[in-house]
mmCIF file of C-alpha atoms in Angstrom:
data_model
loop_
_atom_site.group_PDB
_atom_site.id
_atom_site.type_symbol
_atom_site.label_atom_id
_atom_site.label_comp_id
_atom_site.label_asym_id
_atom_site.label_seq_id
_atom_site.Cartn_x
_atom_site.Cartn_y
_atom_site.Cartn_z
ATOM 1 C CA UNK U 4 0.000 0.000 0.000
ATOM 2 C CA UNK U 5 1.558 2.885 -1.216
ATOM 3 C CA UNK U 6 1.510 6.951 -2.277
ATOM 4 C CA UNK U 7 3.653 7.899 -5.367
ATOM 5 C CA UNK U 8 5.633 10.997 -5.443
ATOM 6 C CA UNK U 9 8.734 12.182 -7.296
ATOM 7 C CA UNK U 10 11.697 15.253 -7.297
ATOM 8 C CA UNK U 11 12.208 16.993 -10.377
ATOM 9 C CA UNK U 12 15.282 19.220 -10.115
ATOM 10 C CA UNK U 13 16.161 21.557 -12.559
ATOM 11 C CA UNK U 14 19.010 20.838 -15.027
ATOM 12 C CA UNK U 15 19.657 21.368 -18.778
ATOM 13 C CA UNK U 16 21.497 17.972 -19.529
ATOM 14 C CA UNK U 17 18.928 15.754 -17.039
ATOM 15 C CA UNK U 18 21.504 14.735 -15.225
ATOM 16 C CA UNK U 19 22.713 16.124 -11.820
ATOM 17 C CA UNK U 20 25.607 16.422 -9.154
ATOM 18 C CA UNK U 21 25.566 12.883 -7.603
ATOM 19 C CA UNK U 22 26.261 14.012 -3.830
ATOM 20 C CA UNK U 23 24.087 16.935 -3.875
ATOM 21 C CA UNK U 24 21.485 14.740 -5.589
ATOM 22 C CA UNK U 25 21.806 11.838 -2.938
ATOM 23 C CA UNK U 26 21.685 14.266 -0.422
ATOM 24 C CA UNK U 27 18.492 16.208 -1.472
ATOM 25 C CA UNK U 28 16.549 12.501 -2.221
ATOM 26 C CA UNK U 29 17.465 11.956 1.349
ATOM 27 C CA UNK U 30 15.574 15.183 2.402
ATOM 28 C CA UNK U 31 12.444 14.033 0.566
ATOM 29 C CA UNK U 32 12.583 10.975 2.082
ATOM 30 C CA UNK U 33 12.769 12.086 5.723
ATOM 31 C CA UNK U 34 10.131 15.204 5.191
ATOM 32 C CA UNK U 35 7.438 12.884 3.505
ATOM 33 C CA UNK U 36 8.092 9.843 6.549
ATOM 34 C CA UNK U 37 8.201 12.601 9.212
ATOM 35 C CA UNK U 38 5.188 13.973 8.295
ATOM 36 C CA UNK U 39 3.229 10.694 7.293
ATOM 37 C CA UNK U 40 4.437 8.965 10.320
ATOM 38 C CA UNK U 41 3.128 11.908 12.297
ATOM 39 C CA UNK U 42 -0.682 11.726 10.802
ATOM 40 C CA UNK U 43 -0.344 8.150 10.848
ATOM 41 C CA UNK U 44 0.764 6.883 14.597
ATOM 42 C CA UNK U 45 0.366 10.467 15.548
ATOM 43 C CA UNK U 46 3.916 10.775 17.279
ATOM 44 C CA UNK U 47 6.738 12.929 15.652
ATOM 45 C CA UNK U 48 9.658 10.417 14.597
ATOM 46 C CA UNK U 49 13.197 11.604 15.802
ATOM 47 C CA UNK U 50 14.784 8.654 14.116
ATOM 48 C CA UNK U 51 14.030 6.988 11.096
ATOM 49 C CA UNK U 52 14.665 3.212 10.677
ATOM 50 C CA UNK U 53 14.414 0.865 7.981
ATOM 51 C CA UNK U 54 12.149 -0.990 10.737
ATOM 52 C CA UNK U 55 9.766 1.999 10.832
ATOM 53 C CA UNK U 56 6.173 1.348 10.120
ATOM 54 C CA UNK U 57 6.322 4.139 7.196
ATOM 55 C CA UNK U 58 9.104 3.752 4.603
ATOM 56 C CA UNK U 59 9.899 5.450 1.130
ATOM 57 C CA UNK U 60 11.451 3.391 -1.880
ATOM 58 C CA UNK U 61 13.156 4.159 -5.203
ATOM 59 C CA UNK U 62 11.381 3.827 -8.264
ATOM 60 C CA UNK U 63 12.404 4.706 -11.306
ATOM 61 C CA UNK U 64 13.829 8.110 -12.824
ATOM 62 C CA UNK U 65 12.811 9.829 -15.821
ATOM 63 C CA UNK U 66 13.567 12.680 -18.339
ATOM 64 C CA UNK U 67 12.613 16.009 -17.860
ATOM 65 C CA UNK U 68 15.124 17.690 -16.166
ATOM 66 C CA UNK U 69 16.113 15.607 -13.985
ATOM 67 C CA UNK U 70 13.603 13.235 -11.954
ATOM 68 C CA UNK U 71 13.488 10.832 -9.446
ATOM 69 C CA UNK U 72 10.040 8.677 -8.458
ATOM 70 C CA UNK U 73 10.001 7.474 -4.972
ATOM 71 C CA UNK U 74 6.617 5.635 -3.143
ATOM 72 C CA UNK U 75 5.849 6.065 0.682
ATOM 73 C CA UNK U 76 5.070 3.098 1.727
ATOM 74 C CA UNK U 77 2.750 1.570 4.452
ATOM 75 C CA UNK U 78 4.239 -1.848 6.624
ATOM 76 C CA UNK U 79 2.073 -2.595 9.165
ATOM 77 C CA UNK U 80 -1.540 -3.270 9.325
ATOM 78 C CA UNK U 81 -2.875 -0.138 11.461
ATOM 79 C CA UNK U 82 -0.615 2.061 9.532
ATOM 80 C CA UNK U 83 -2.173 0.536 6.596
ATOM 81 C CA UNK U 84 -6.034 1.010 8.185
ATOM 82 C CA UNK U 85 -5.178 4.669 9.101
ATOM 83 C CA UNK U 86 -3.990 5.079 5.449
ATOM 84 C CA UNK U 87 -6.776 3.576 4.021
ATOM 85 C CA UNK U 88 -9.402 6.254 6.262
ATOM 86 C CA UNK U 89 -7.212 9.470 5.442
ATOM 87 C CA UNK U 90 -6.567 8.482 1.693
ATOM 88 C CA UNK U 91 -3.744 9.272 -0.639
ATOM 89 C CA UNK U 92 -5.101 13.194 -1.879
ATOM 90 C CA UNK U 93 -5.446 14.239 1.821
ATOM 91 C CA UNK U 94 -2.063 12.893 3.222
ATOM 92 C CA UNK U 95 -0.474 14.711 -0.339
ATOM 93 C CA UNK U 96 -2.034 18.131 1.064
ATOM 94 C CA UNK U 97 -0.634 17.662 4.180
ATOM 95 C CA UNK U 98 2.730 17.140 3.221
ATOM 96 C CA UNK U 99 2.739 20.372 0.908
ATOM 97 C CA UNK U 100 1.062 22.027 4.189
ATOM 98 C CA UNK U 101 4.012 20.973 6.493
ATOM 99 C CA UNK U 102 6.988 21.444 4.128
ATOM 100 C CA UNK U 103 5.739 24.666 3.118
ATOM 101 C CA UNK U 104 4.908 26.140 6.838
ATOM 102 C CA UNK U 105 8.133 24.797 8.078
ATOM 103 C CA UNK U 106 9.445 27.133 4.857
ATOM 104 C CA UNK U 107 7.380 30.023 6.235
ATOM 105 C CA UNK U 108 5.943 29.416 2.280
ATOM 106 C CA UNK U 109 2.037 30.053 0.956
ATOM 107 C CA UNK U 110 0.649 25.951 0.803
ATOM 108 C CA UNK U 111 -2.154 25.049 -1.635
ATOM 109 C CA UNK U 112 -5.851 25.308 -0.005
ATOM 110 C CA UNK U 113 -6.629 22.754 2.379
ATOM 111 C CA UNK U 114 -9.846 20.307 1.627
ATOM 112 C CA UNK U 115 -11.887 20.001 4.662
ATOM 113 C CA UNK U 116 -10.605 16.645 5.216
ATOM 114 C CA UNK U 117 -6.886 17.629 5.423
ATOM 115 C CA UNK U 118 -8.193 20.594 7.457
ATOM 116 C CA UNK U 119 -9.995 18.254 10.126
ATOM 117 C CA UNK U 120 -6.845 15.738 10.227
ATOM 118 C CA UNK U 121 -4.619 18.491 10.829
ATOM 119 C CA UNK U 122 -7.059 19.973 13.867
ATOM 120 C CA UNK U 123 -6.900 16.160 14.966
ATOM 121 C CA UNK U 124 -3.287 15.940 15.137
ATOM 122 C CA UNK U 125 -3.179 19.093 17.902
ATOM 123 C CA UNK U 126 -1.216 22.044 18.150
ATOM 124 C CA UNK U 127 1.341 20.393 19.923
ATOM 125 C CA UNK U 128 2.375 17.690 17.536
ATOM 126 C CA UNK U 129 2.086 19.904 14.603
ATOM 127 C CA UNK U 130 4.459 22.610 16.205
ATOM 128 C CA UNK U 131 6.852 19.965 16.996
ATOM 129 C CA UNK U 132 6.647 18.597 13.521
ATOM 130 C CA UNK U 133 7.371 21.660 12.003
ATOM 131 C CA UNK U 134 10.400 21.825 14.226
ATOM 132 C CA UNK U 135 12.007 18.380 13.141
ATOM 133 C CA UNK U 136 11.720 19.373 9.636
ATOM 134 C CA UNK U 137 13.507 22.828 10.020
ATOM 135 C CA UNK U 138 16.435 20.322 11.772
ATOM 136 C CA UNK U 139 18.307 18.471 9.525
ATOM 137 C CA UNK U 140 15.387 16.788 6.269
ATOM 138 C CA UNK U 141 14.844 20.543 4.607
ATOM 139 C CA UNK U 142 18.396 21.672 4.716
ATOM 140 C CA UNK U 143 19.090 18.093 2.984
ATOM 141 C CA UNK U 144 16.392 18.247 0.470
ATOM 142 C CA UNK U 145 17.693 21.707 -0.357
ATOM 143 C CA UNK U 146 21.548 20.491 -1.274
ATOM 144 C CA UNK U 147 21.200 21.091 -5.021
ATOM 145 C CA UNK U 148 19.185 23.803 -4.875
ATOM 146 C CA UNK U 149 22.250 25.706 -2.107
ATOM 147 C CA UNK U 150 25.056 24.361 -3.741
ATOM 148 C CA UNK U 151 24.091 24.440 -7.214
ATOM 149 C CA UNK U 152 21.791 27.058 -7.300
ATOM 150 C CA UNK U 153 18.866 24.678 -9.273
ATOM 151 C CA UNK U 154 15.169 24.554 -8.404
ATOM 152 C CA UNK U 155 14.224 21.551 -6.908
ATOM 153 C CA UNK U 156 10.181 20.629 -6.460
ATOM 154 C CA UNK U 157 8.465 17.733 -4.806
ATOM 155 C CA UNK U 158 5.227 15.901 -6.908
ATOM 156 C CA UNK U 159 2.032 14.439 -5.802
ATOM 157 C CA UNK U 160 1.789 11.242 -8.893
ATOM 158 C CA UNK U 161 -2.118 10.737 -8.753
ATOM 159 C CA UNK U 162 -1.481 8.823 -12.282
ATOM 160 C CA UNK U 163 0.770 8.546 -14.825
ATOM 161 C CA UNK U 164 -0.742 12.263 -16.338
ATOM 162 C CA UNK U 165 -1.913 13.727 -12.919
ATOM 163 C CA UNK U 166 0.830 15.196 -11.161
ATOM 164 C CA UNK U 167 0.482 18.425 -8.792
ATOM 165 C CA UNK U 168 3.560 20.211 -7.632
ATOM 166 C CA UNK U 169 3.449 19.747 -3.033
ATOM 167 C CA UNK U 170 6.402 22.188 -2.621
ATOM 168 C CA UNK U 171 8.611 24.394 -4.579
ATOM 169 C CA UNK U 172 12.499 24.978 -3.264
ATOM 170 C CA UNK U 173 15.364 27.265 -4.484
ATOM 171 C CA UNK U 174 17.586 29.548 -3.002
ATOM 172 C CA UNK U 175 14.980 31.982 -1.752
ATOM 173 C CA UNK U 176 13.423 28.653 0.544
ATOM 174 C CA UNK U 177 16.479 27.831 1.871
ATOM 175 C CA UNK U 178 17.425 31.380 3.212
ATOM 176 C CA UNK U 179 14.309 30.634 5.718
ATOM 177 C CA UNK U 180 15.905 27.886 7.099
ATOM 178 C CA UNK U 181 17.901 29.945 9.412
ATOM 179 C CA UNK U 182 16.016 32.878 10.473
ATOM 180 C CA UNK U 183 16.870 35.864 12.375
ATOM 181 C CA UNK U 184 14.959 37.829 15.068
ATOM 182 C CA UNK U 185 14.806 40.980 14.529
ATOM 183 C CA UNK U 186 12.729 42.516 18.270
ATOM 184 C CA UNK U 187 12.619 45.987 16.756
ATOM 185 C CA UNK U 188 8.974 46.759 17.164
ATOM 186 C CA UNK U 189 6.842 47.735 13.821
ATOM 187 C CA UNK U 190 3.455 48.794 13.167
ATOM 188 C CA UNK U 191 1.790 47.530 10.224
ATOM 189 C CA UNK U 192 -0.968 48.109 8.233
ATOM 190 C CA UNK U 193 -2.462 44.354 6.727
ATOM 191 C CA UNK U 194 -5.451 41.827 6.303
ATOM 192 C CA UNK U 195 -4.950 38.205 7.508
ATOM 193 C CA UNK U 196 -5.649 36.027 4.538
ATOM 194 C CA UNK U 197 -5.436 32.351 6.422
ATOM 195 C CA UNK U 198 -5.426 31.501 10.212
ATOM 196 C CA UNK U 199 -5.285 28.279 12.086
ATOM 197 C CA UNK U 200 -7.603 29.495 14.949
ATOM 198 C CA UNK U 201 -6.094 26.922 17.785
ATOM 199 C CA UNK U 202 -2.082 27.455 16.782
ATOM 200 C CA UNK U 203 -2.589 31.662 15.880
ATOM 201 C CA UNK U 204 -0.034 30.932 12.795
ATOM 202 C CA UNK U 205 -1.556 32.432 9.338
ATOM 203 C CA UNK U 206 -0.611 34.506 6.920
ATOM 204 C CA UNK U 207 -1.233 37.970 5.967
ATOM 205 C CA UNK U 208 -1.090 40.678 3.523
ATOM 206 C CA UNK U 209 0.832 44.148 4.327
ATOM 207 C CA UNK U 210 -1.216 46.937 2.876
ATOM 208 C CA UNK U 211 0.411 48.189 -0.581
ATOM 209 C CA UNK U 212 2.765 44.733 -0.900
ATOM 210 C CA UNK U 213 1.993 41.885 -3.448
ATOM 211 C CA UNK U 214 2.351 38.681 -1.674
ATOM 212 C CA UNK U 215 1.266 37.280 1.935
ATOM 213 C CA UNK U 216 3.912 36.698 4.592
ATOM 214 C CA UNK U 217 3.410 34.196 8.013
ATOM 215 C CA UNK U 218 2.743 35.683 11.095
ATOM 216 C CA UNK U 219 2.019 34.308 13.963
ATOM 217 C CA UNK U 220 2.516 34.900 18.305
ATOM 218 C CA UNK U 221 6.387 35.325 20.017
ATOM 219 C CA UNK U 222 5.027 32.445 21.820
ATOM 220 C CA UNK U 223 2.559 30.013 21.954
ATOM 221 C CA UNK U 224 1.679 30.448 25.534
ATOM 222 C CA UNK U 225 0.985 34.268 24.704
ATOM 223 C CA UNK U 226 -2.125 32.880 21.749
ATOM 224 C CA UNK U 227 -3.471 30.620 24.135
ATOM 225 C CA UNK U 228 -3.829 33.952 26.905
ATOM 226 C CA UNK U 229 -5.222 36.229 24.506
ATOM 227 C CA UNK U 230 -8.355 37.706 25.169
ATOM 228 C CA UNK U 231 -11.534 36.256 23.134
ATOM 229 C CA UNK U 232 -12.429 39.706 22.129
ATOM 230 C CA UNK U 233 -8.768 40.035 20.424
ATOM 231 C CA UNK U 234 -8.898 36.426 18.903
ATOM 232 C CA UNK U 235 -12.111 37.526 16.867
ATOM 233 C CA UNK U 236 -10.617 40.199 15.425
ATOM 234 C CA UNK U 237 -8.262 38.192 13.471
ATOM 235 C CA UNK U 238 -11.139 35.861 12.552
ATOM 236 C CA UNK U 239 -12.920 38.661 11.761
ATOM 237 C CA UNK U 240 -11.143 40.325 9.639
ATOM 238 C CA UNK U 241 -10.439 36.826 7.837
ATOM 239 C CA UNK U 242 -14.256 35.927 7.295
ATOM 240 C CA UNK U 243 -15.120 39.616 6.497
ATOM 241 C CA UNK U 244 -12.568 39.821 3.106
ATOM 242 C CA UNK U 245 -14.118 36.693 2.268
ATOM 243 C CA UNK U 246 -14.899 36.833 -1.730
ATOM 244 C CA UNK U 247 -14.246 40.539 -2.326
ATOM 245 C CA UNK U 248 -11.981 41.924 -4.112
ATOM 246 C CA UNK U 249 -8.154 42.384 -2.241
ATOM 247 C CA UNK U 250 -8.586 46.710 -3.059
ATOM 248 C CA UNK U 251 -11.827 46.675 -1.148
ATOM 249 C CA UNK U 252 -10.566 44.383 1.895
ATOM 250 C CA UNK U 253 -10.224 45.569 6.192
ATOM 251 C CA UNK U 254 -7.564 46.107 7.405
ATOM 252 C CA UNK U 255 -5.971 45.575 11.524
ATOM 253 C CA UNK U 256 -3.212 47.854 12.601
ATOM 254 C CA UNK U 257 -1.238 45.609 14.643
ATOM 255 C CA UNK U 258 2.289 45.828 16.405
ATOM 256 C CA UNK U 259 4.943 42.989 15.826
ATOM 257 C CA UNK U 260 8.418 42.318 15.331
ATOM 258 C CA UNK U 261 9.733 40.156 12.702
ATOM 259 C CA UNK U 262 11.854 36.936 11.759
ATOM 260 C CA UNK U 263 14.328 37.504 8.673
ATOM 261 C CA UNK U 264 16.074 35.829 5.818
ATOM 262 C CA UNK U 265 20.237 37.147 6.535
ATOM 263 C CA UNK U 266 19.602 39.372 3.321
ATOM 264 C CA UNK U 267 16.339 41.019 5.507
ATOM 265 C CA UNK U 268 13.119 39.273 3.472
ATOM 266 C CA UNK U 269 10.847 39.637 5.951
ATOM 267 C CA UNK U 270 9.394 35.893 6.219
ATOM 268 C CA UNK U 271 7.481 36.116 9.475
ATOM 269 C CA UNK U 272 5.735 38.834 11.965
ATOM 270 C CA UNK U 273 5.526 37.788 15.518
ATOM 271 C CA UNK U 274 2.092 39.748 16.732
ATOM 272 C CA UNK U 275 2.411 41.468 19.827
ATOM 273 C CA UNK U 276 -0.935 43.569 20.131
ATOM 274 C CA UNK U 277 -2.981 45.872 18.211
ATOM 275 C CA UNK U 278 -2.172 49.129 17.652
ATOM 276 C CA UNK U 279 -5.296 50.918 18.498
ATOM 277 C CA UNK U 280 -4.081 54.685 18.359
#
């Protein structure tokens, strides 16, 4: 019982660096176990084995750049059951949703299956998960892409002719892999366009920029404290753009410091109140 995937990185002869490419086949590997073992026995792996219960294999590569296929792969009978109930589409979203938070990226729209799997799994699990994939399996799966300066992207296989990209990396994804704090305090001007109500992470838009950015709380103890009144104001705001156009959304004025890239992208704001003046 199985899920099919592949990594396409980018090259112009299809063929690529042979320690760089080990290296970043590794990553995918460890990110898609760690975060199907996670949904699956619901515990964040610090090891992997080749006894674990969830195991990728090798398949075979192709043309087009270069490619790799690679299954995940389901040994043991409740791991199989749990598969079977969360299905192949949902665990796919939740890997691009995982890889792509722990990137402090935009992930593709939830279904409300992945949506209710991922409220299942806690806040606690899914902050720790996040954590184990910022260690060691995203700074591996971006090798190529750091040391080569090539595009690397990770492929949900439905079929042979239905493949949808989980997760794009480059050099730009790999410079959030070691953010900096910056406590300076900032007030900003923006609309929240996503929000995981029980974790307070979500993303938002700055008012005049182009593309979101994450935000989220300096700590999760400081969420869980805040006010109900306050809380509803970022739901608020969320429901209330809801199918309008972006010109015409609200807007909170809020204060927050921010997490950088070392060339100072901006890739998170850590919310520390509302600025009400």
């Amino acid at each position: 019982m199985s899920i099919n995937f592949d990594v396409v990185i980018e090259s112009d002869d299809y063929s690529v660096d042979m320690q760089s490419g080990l290296e970043t086949l590794k990553g995918a590997s460890e990110a898609t176990r760690q975060i199907a073992t996670t949904i699956i026995e619901r515990r964040v792996p610090q090891k992997l084995s080749f006894e674990s219960k969830v195991r990728t294999n090798l398949k075979k590569s192709f043309r087009g750049s270069y490619g790799q296929q690679f299954s995940l792969d389901f040994y043991d009978e409740e791991a199989k059951k749990r598969f079977r109930s969360i299905g192949k589409q949902t665990i796919s979203e939740l890997i691009s949703y995982f890889i792509n938070e722990a990137l402090y990226q935009e992930s593709l729209q939830l279904s409300g299956k992945a949506k209710n799997v991922l409220k299942n799994l806690g806040e606690d699990l899914e902050g720790k998960l996040i954590k184990q994939l910022q260690k060691s399996s995203l700074e591996h799966l971006h090798s190529v892409a750091n040391n080569f300066n090539k595009d690397v992207k990770i492929r949900f296989r439905k079929n042979q002719d239905t493949k949808t990209t989980l997760a794009n990396l480059g050099k730009a994804t790999y410079a959030t892999l070691k953010p900096l704090t910056n406590k300076n305090k900032i007030e900003i001007t923006a609309s929240i366009t996503r929000l995981n109500i029980n974790t307070g992470n979500g993303r938002l838009l700055v008012k005049g920029e182009d593309e979101t950015v994450a935000f989220g709380f300096p700590a999760q103890k400081q969420y869980g404290e805040l006010k109900f009144a306050a809380k509803q104001k970022f739901s608020d705001n969320l429901h209330s753009n809801n199918g309008i156009p972006s010109e015409n959304w609200k807007t909170l004025k809020l204060k927050a410091h921010t997490q950088r890239t070392s060339g100072g992208q901006i890739i998170k704001y850590l919310i520390e109140g509302f600025n009400d003046a």
